PDB file of C-alpha atoms in Angstrom:
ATOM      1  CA  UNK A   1    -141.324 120.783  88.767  1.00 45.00           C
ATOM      2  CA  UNK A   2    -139.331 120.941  92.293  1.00 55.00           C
ATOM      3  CA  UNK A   3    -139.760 118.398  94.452  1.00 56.00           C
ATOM      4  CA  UNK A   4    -140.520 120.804  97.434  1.00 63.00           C
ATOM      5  CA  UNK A   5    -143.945 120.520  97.339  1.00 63.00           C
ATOM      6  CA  UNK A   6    -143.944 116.715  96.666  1.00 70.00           C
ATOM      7  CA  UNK A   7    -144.724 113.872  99.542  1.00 79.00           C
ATOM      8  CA  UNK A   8    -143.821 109.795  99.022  1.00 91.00           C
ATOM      9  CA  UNK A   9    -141.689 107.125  99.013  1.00 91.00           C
ATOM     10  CA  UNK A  10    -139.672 108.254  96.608  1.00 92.00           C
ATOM     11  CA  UNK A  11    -138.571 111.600  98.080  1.00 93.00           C
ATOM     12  CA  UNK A  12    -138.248 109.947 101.370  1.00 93.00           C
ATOM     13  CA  UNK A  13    -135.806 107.810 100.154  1.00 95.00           C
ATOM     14  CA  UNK A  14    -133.944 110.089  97.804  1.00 94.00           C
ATOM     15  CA  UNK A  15    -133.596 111.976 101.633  1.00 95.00           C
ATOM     16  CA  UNK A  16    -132.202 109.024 103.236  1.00 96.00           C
ATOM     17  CA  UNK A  17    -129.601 108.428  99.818  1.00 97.00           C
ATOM     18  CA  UNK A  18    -128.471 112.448 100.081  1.00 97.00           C
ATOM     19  CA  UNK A  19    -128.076 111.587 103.822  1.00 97.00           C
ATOM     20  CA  UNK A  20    -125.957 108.937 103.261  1.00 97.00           C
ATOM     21  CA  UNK A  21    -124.003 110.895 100.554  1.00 98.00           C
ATOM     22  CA  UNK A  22    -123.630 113.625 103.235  1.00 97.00           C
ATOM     23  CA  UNK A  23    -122.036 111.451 105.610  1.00 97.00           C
ATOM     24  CA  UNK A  24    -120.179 109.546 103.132  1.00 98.00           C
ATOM     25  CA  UNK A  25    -118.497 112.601 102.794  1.00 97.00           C
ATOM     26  CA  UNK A  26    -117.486 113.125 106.571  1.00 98.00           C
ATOM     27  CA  UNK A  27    -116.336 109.903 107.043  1.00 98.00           C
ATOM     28  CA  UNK A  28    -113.502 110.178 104.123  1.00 98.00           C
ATOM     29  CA  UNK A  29    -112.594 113.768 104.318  1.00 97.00           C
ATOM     30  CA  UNK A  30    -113.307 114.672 108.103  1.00 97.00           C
ATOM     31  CA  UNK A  31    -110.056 113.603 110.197  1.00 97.00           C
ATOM     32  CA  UNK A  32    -112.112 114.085 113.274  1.00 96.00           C
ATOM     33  CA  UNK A  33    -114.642 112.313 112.334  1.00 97.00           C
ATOM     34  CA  UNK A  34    -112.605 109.322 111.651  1.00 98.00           C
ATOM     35  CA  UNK A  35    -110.801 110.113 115.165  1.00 97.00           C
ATOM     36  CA  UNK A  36    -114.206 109.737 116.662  1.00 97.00           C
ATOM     37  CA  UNK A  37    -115.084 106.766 114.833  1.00 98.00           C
ATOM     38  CA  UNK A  38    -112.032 105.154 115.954  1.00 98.00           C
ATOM     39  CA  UNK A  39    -112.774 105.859 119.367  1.00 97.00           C
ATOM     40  CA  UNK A  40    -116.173 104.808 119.258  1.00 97.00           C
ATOM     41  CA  UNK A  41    -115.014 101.152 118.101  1.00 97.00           C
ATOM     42  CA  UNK A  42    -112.422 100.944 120.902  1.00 97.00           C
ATOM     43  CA  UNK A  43    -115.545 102.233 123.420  1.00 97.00           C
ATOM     44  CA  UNK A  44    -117.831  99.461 122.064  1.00 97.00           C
ATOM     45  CA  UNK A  45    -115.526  96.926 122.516  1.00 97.00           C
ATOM     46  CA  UNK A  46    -113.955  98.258 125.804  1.00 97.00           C
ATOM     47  CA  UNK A  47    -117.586  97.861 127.491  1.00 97.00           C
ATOM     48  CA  UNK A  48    -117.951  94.410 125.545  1.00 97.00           C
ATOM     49  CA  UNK A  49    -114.750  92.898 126.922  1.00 96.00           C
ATOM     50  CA  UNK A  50    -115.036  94.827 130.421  1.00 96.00           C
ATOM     51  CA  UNK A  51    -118.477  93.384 131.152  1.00 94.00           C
ATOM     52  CA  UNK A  52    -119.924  96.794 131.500  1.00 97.00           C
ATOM     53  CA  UNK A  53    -123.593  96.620 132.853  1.00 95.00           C
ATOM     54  CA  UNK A  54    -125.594  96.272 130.143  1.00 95.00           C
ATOM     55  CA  UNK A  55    -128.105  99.263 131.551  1.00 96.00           C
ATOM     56  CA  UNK A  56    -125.092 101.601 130.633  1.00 97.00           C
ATOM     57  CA  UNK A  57    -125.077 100.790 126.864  1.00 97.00           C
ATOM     58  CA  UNK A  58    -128.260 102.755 125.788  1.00 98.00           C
ATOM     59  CA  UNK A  59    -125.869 105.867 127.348  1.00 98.00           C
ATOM     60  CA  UNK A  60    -122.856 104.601 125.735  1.00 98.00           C
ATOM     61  CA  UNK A  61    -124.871 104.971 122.221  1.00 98.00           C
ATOM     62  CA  UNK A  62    -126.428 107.953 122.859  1.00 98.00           C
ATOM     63  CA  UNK A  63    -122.867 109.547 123.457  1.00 98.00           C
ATOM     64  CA  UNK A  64    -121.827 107.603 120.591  1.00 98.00           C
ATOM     65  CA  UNK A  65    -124.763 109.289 118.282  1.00 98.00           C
ATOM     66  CA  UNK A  66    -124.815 112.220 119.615  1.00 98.00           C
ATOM     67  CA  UNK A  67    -120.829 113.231 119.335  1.00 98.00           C
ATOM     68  CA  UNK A  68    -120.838 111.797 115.570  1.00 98.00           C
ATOM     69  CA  UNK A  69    -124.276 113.985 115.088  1.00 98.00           C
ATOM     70  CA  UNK A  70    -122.279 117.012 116.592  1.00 98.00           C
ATOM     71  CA  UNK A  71    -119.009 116.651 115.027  1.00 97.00           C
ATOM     72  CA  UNK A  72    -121.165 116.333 111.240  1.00 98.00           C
ATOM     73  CA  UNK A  73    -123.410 119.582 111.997  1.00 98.00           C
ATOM     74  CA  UNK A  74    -119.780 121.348 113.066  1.00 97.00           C
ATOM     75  CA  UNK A  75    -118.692 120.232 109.548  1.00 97.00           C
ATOM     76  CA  UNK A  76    -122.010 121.133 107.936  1.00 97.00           C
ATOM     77  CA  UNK A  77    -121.573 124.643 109.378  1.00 97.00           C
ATOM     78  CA  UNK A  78    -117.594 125.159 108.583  1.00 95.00           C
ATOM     79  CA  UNK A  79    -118.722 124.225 105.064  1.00 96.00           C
ATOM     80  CA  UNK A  80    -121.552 126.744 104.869  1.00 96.00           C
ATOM     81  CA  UNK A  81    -118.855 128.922 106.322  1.00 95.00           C
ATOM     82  CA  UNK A  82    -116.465 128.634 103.486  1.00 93.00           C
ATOM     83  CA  UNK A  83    -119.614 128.874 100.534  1.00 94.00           C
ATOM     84  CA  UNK A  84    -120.235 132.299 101.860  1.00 92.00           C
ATOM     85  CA  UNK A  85    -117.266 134.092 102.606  1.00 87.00           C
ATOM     86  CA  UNK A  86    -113.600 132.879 101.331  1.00 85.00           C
ATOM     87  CA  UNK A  87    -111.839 135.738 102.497  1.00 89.00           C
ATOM     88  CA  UNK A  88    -111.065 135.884 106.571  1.00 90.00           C
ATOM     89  CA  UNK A  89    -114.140 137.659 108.076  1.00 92.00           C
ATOM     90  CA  UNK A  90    -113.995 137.616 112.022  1.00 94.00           C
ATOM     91  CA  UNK A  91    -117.848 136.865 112.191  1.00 94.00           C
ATOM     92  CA  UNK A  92    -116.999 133.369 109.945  1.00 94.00           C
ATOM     93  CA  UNK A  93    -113.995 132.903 112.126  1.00 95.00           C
ATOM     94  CA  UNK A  94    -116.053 132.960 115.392  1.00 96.00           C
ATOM     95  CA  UNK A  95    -118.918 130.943 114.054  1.00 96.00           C
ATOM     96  CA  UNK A  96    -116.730 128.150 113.205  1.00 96.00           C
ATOM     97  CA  UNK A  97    -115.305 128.655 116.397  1.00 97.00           C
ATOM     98  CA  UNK A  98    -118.362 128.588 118.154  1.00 98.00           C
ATOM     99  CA  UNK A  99    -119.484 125.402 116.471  1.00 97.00           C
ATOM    100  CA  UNK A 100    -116.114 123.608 117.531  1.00 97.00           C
ATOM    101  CA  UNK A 101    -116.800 124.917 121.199  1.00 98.00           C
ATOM    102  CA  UNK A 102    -119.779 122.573 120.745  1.00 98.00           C
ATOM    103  CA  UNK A 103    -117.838 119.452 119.703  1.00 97.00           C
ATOM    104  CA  UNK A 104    -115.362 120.197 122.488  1.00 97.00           C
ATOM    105  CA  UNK A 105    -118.294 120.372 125.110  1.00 98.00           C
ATOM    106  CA  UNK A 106    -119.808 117.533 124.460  1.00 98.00           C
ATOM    107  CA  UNK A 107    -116.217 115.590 124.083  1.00 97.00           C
ATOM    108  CA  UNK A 108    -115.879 116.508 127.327  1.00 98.00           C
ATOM    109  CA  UNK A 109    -119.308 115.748 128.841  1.00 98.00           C
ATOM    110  CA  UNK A 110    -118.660 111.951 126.802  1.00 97.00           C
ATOM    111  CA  UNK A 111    -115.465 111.635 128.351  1.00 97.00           C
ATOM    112  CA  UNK A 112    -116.818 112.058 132.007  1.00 98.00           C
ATOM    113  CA  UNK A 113    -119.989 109.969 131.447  1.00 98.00           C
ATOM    114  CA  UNK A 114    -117.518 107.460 129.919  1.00 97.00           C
ATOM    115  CA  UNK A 115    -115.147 107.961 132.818  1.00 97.00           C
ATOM    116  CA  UNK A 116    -117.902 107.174 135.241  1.00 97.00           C
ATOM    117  CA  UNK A 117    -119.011 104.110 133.546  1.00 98.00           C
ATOM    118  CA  UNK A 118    -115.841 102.523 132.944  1.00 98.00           C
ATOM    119  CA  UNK A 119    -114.274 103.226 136.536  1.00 97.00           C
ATOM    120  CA  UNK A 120    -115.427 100.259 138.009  1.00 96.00           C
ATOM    121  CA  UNK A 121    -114.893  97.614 134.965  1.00 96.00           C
ATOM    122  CA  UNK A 122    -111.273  98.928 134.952  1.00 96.00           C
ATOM    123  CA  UNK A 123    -110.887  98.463 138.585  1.00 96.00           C
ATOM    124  CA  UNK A 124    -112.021  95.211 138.606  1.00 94.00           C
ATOM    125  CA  UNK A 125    -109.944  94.625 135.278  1.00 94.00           C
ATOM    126  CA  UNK A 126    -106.811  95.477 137.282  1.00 92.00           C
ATOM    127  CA  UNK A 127    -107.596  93.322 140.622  1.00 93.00           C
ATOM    128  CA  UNK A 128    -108.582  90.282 139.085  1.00 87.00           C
ATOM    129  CA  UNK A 129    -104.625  90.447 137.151  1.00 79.00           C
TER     130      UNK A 129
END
């Protein structure tokens, strides 16, 4: 029997171990993902040692989430990609595109939220040298 139809604690948790396989997986083979990882450290300890206001952290994490949520669903779908097609199809080329486009947007969106956030702390940074 399939565990489609099943409910419980024990497919509920084998959900949360394939999760965790899943992004297992991103975090050793994705380069970008370990870019963004990277990143996210330096942010969190940027705001930490900047004495960012503490009402901009909940938006720091949610860019944080959001762009390591993004960048795993662009890898999911580049994957899903390459099961169904590995000869060059433009359709496959443009949905991988597309999905990148994504990443790229919301890189972009973090980086001006970020830059808006962390004007000030640098400034302050910089007069109190």
């Amino acid at each position: 029997m399939d565990d489609k139809g099943r409910r419980g604690w024990r497919r509920l948790l084998a959900s949360f171990v394939f999760a965790g396989r899943g992004f297992t997986h991103v975090v050793k083979k994705e380069q970008n993902m370990q870019i963004h990882l990277l990143l996210s450290c330096i942010v969190i300890l940027a705001a930490f040692f900047l004495d960012v206001n503490e009402a901009h952290y909940p938006v720091l994490i949610l860019l944080i989430g959001g762009m390591i949520a993004l960048e795993t669903m662009n890898t999911a779908i580049e994957r899903t990609v390459d099961l169904v097609t590995s000869e060059y199809h433009p359709i496959a080329k443009l949905a991988k595109d597309i999905a990148a486009a994504a990443v790229l947007i919301y890189s972009i969106t973090a980086l001006i939220v970020g830059y808006i956030i962390f004007y000030e702390p640098i400034l302050q940074w910089f007069s109190s040298r």
